[in-house]
Amino acid sequence: MTNQNHIDRQEFNITVYTEHQVGLLNRIATIFSRRKMNIESLNTSPSEIEGIHRFNIVIHETEDVVRKLTRQIEKQVEVLKVYYHTNEDVIWQEMALYKVPTDVIAEKALVERLLRENGARAVVIRKDYTVFETTGHREETDNLIKVLQPYGLIEFVRSARIAIIKGSEGFNRKLREFERAEPGSESVENEYLNSREKIFSM
Amino acid sequence: MLTQEKQTPELLEEKKTITGSEAVIRGLLKEGVDTVFGYPGGAIMPIYDALYDYCDKINHVLVRHEQGGIHAGQGYARASGKVGVVFATSGPGATNLITGLADAMIDSTPLVCITGQVFAHLLGTDAFQEADVISISAPVTKWNYQVTDASEIPAALAKAFYIAKSGRPGPVLIDITKNAQLQQFTCGEHVPCDHIRSYRPKPIIRKEYIQEAAALINQAKKPFVLWGQGVILGAAEQEFRQFIEKSGIPAAWTIMGAGALPSDHPLNVGMLGMHGNYGPNVLTNDCDVLIAIGMRFDDRVTGRLDKYAKQAQVVHLDIDPSEIDKNVKATVPVWGDCKETLPLLTELIEAKSHPEWLQKFREYEAQEVEQVIQDELFPASGEMTMGEVMQQLNELTNGDAIIVSDVGQNQMVACRYAKLNHTRSNITSGGLGTMGFALPAAIGAKFGAPDRTVVTFVGDGGIQMTIQELGTIMQSDVDVKIIIVNNQFLGMVRQWQQLFHERRYSFVDITSPDYIKVAEGYGIAGKKITERENLRSGLQEMLTHKGAYLLEVMVTKENNVFPMVPQGCSVSEIRLK
């Protein structure tokens, strides 16, 4: 199947500031899935302000579609603000972990040098395997996979992308002012889940 | 019947420590709720138990199926302008609401649905009648929330009503676990919600855009207004009329906007879209400035987008920023509630009239009357048409009735030909196109506007989808008039099969029961009309009958609704035949 718009598609980083509410991830994910769009990368984490969470979403799309998506996300009641940026407009990183056999690493100095060249560092060293980590752009972390593959790469994992917007000025200040003006309420989770044995029910 | 005595209202008011269920009922009363549509079940029993003490303050309508309940809630909201409230139990009760939620979501209908849920400690265990209604309903609600502790109820309920009715309205669902309903807690005063920090119901009005819009309108030679339900939802009918009358611009409506300007207003040029009027569709591709007010450029309105109004500069007024540029690129976006933006715009525009431009609509109208409308409304011979049923009804009600249509040919005929003198008179499933909507929605509409005549206009297919609600009419003694236009087909599908599938009538030939006997079984009066000479007297009898009445009219089998914009065509390629 061909897509006439493919030349206009590129990676966009969507940044979403939200309340910390049960079910919101589902609501946001639905906005993509109902359009049959895949999310390339999704990271959610607390922001620097307690109670305000930050989503970093990466998708490969045209700007027109991304603009419409961000408006739909911002429509959700618990969403505070949404931004979208191209890769050029953000500083972004992904972390990768590589598990390789320790005996190979020990025996082959070449591997050690390659790891140094790629900015990797050892996280765990065991008799049977060693885990290295590196951070960087996709092509950098991909490159190390290619290098390590011939030396018996056992396992590889990569994190979701995190990104900081180059152009935003004092968003931390805005967030803090916002929180000061309108403090958020605490998120309510189900505290009864572990009480099954103690509660009688019909 | 063995029943327990109710508690006195004074005693109820004094209680400070109450159950979650009592908090629900108190909250509803504080929000001004007088009617609830619902169906009890195991997981919502405590709420029904609490309701028992308040039956003199809240009228509960026992429907026959939860789908009927939510459509009734929609009809109530659409007719009254208030929030519709619906109760359902957990699991199947809650999932039966989904069609109505999706319908209310796309048609921006304010609803608060309260569902019972299994005990909180059973969540996620596949307990009896457990369904994850929060996840299931997420895409079809404006907001939803699960309560697991009674203390959350007052704030959640207040928030639910605020979200449902503010900004662009929509359905909200509150799912309350059974332990929270039963739990005793100290309940404070009900505090209505008027602000949520992460929710902006209305965008900030940008004055510069109003000025730009006014400048475009003032220099336009062939301006054209399209209006939608936003005018009705914003209660901006008066402001809209002032804008139209000062600007002198011809205006056409989407089916959700019908009635905001009376049918016979000289600047009302008719209905837009796939089965809309000829002139407004053709001239959309001729105007120089297109002013869209509270409408969302649905695909049924625009036809092919790449051939839609490409010559026009577009001014789009909408309360929902995500609607701007979604389908049609706006030259000037006017964000805001049209009740607030329209007066600002009216002030800046010049008083004008556009007689030559308006005359173009009239010329197309004359063509449409000659080639389509005359035969549909005043057939000289042959079998009866749906259009003539509506025409006769118009003459008898003088356009003062609320018309609740179903989906299919009956809907298009009702929307095209119903005379509507008042706002909130056209109730139909616009966006979702839900067959089975009309009968329960009419029940709700009658509760929402008890002083008005409510007429259901439904096909033989749609009535059979929710026919069980005749039981609700029987039990609640609802005075709705039901017209079944029976063409013995699923008419709109058959029309498409005829036009686009070489008359391969695949499973559209639907058999009906004896509706008059069915109605009789429910204690509802009725009559079947097979001859034209009996049509008017039958309608007259229906309208003057005290209480509900079912009139079945046998209409011609293979009649088509025209004009029509065929799928994949532009609006200016609309066919008269």
Coordinates of C-alpha atoms in Angstrom, one line a residue, chain A:
Chain A
M1 CA 0.0 0.0 0.0
T2 CA 1.4 3.4 -0.9
N3 CA 1.0 6.6 1.2
Q4 CA 1.1 9.8 -0.8
N5 CA 1.9 11.8 2.3
H6 CA 5.0 9.8 3.3
I7 CA 7.4 12.5 2.1
D8 CA 5.8 15.0 4.5
R9 CA 5.9 12.6 7.5
Q10 CA 8.6 13.0 10.1
E11 CA 9.2 12.3 13.8
F12 CA 7.3 14.6 16.1
N13 CA 7.8 14.9 19.9
I14 CA 4.5 15.5 21.7
T15 CA 4.8 16.8 25.2
V16 CA 1.7 16.5 27.4
Y17 CA 1.4 17.9 30.9
T18 CA -1.4 16.2 32.8
E19 CA -3.0 15.6 36.2
H20 CA -1.9 12.3 37.8
Q21 CA -5.2 10.4 37.2
V22 CA -6.1 6.8 36.8
G23 CA -7.2 6.0 33.3
L24 CA -5.7 9.0 31.6
L25 CA -3.1 6.9 29.8
N26 CA -5.9 4.9 28.3
R27 CA -7.7 8.0 27.1
I28 CA -4.6 9.4 25.5
A29 CA -3.7 6.1 23.8
T30 CA -7.2 5.8 22.4
I31 CA -6.7 9.1 20.5
F32 CA -4.0 7.4 18.5
S33 CA -5.4 3.9 18.3
R34 CA -8.8 5.0 16.9
R35 CA -6.9 6.6 14.0
K36 CA -4.9 3.3 13.6
M37 CA -1.7 5.1 14.4
N38 CA 1.2 3.5 16.1
I39 CA 3.1 5.3 18.9
E40 CA 6.8 5.1 18.2
S41 CA 7.8 5.8 21.8
L42 CA 5.9 6.7 25.0
N43 CA 7.4 7.9 28.3
T44 CA 5.3 9.0 31.3
S45 CA 6.9 10.3 34.4
P46 CA 6.3 12.8 37.2
S47 CA 7.3 16.3 36.2
E48 CA 9.2 18.6 38.5
I49 CA 5.9 19.6 40.1
E50 CA 4.3 17.0 42.4
G51 CA 0.9 15.9 41.0
I52 CA 1.7 17.0 37.4
H53 CA 2.8 14.3 35.1
R54 CA 4.6 14.6 31.8
F55 CA 4.1 12.4 28.7
N56 CA 6.7 12.3 26.0
I57 CA 5.1 10.7 22.9
V58 CA 7.0 10.2 19.6
I59 CA 5.1 9.6 16.4
H60 CA 6.0 9.6 12.7
E61 CA 3.4 11.7 11.0
T62 CA 2.6 14.9 9.0
E63 CA 2.5 18.1 10.9
D64 CA -1.2 18.6 10.0
V65 CA -2.2 15.3 11.6
V66 CA 0.0 16.0 14.6
R67 CA -1.6 19.5 15.1
K68 CA -5.0 17.9 15.1
L69 CA -3.9 15.1 17.5
T70 CA -2.6 17.6 20.0
R71 CA -5.9 19.5 20.0
Q72 CA -7.7 16.3 20.6
I73 CA -5.3 15.4 23.5
E74 CA -5.7 18.9 25.0
K75 CA -9.5 18.4 25.0
Q76 CA -9.2 15.7 27.6
V77 CA -10.4 17.1 30.9
E78 CA -7.3 16.1 32.9
V79 CA -4.8 17.4 30.3
L80 CA -3.2 20.8 31.2
K81 CA -1.2 21.6 28.1
V82 CA 0.2 19.9 25.0
Y83 CA 3.1 20.9 22.7
Y84 CA 4.5 19.3 19.7
H85 CA 8.0 19.7 18.2
T86 CA 10.2 18.3 15.5
N87 CA 13.5 16.6 16.5
E88 CA 15.4 19.8 15.7
D89 CA 13.4 21.6 18.3
V90 CA 14.1 19.3 21.2
I91 CA 17.1 17.8 23.0
W92 CA 16.3 14.1 23.3
Q93 CA 17.9 10.9 24.6
E94 CA 17.1 7.2 24.9
M95 CA 18.9 4.8 27.2
A96 CA 19.9 1.3 26.1
L97 CA 21.1 -1.7 28.0
Y98 CA 23.2 -4.4 26.4
K99 CA 23.9 -7.8 28.0
V100 CA 27.0 -9.6 26.6
P101 CA 29.0 -12.7 27.8
T102 CA 31.7 -11.6 30.3
D103 CA 34.3 -14.1 29.0
V104 CA 34.1 -12.5 25.5
I105 CA 34.5 -9.0 27.0
A106 CA 37.4 -10.2 29.1
E107 CA 39.2 -12.0 26.3
K108 CA 38.7 -9.5 23.5
A109 CA 40.2 -6.1 24.2
L110 CA 38.7 -4.9 20.9
V111 CA 35.2 -5.1 22.4
E112 CA 36.3 -3.0 25.4
R113 CA 37.7 -0.3 23.0
L114 CA 34.5 -0.3 21.0
L115 CA 32.5 0.2 24.2
R116 CA 34.7 3.1 25.1
E117 CA 34.3 4.6 21.6
N118 CA 30.5 4.4 22.0
G119 CA 30.4 6.0 25.4
A120 CA 29.1 2.8 27.1
R121 CA 29.7 1.9 30.7
A122 CA 29.4 -1.2 32.7
V123 CA 26.3 -1.4 35.0
V124 CA 26.7 -5.0 36.2
I125 CA 29.6 -7.4 35.9
R126 CA 28.9 -11.0 36.7
K127 CA 30.8 -14.2 36.0
D128 CA 28.4 -15.2 33.2
Y129 CA 27.5 -11.8 31.7
T130 CA 28.1 -8.0 31.8
V131 CA 25.5 -5.3 31.3
F132 CA 26.5 -2.1 29.6
E133 CA 24.4 1.0 29.3
T134 CA 24.6 3.9 26.9
T135 CA 22.4 6.9 26.1
G136 CA 22.0 8.8 22.9
H137 CA 20.0 9.1 19.8
R138 CA 18.5 6.1 18.1
E139 CA 21.3 5.7 15.5
E140 CA 23.9 5.7 18.3
T141 CA 22.3 3.1 20.4
D142 CA 21.5 1.1 17.2
N143 CA 25.1 1.2 16.2
L144 CA 26.3 -0.4 19.4
I145 CA 23.9 -3.3 18.8
K146 CA 25.6 -3.9 15.4
V147 CA 29.0 -3.8 17.0
L148 CA 28.1 -6.2 19.9
Q149 CA 26.1 -8.7 17.9
P150 CA 29.1 -10.7 16.6
Y151 CA 30.4 -10.9 20.2
G152 CA 27.3 -12.8 21.4
L153 CA 24.9 -10.1 22.5
I154 CA 22.5 -11.9 24.8
E155 CA 19.8 -9.3 25.4
F156 CA 19.1 -5.7 24.5
V157 CA 16.6 -3.2 25.7
R158 CA 15.9 0.5 24.9
S159 CA 13.9 3.0 26.9
A160 CA 11.3 5.4 25.7
R161 CA 12.5 8.8 24.5
I162 CA 12.7 11.7 26.9
A163 CA 12.9 15.1 25.4
I164 CA 13.4 18.7 26.6
I165 CA 12.1 21.5 24.4
K166 CA 14.9 23.8 23.3
G167 CA 12.7 26.9 22.8
S168 CA 10.7 26.9 26.0
E169 CA 11.6 29.6 28.5
G170 CA 11.0 29.1 32.1
F171 CA 8.4 26.3 31.8
N172 CA 9.4 25.2 35.3
R173 CA 8.5 28.7 36.5
K174 CA 5.1 28.6 34.7
L175 CA 4.4 25.2 36.2
R176 CA 5.2 26.3 39.7
E177 CA 3.1 29.4 39.4
F178 CA 0.3 27.3 38.1
E179 CA 0.6 24.8 41.0
R180 CA 0.8 27.7 43.5
A181 CA -2.3 29.4 42.0
E182 CA -4.3 26.2 41.7
P183 CA -3.0 23.3 43.8
G184 CA -4.0 19.9 42.5
S185 CA -5.9 17.3 44.4
E186 CA -4.5 14.0 45.3
S187 CA -5.0 11.1 43.0
V188 CA -7.4 8.5 44.5
E189 CA -6.4 4.8 44.0
N190 CA -8.3 1.7 45.0
E191 CA -7.2 1.0 48.6
Y192 CA -9.5 -2.1 49.0
L193 CA -7.8 -4.4 46.5
N194 CA -5.8 -6.3 49.0
S195 CA -8.7 -6.7 51.5
R196 CA -10.4 -9.4 49.7
E197 CA -10.1 -12.0 52.5
K198 CA -11.4 -9.6 55.1
I199 CA -14.5 -8.2 53.5
F200 CA -17.7 -10.0 53.3
S201 CA -19.7 -9.3 50.1
M202 CA -22.8 -10.5 48.5

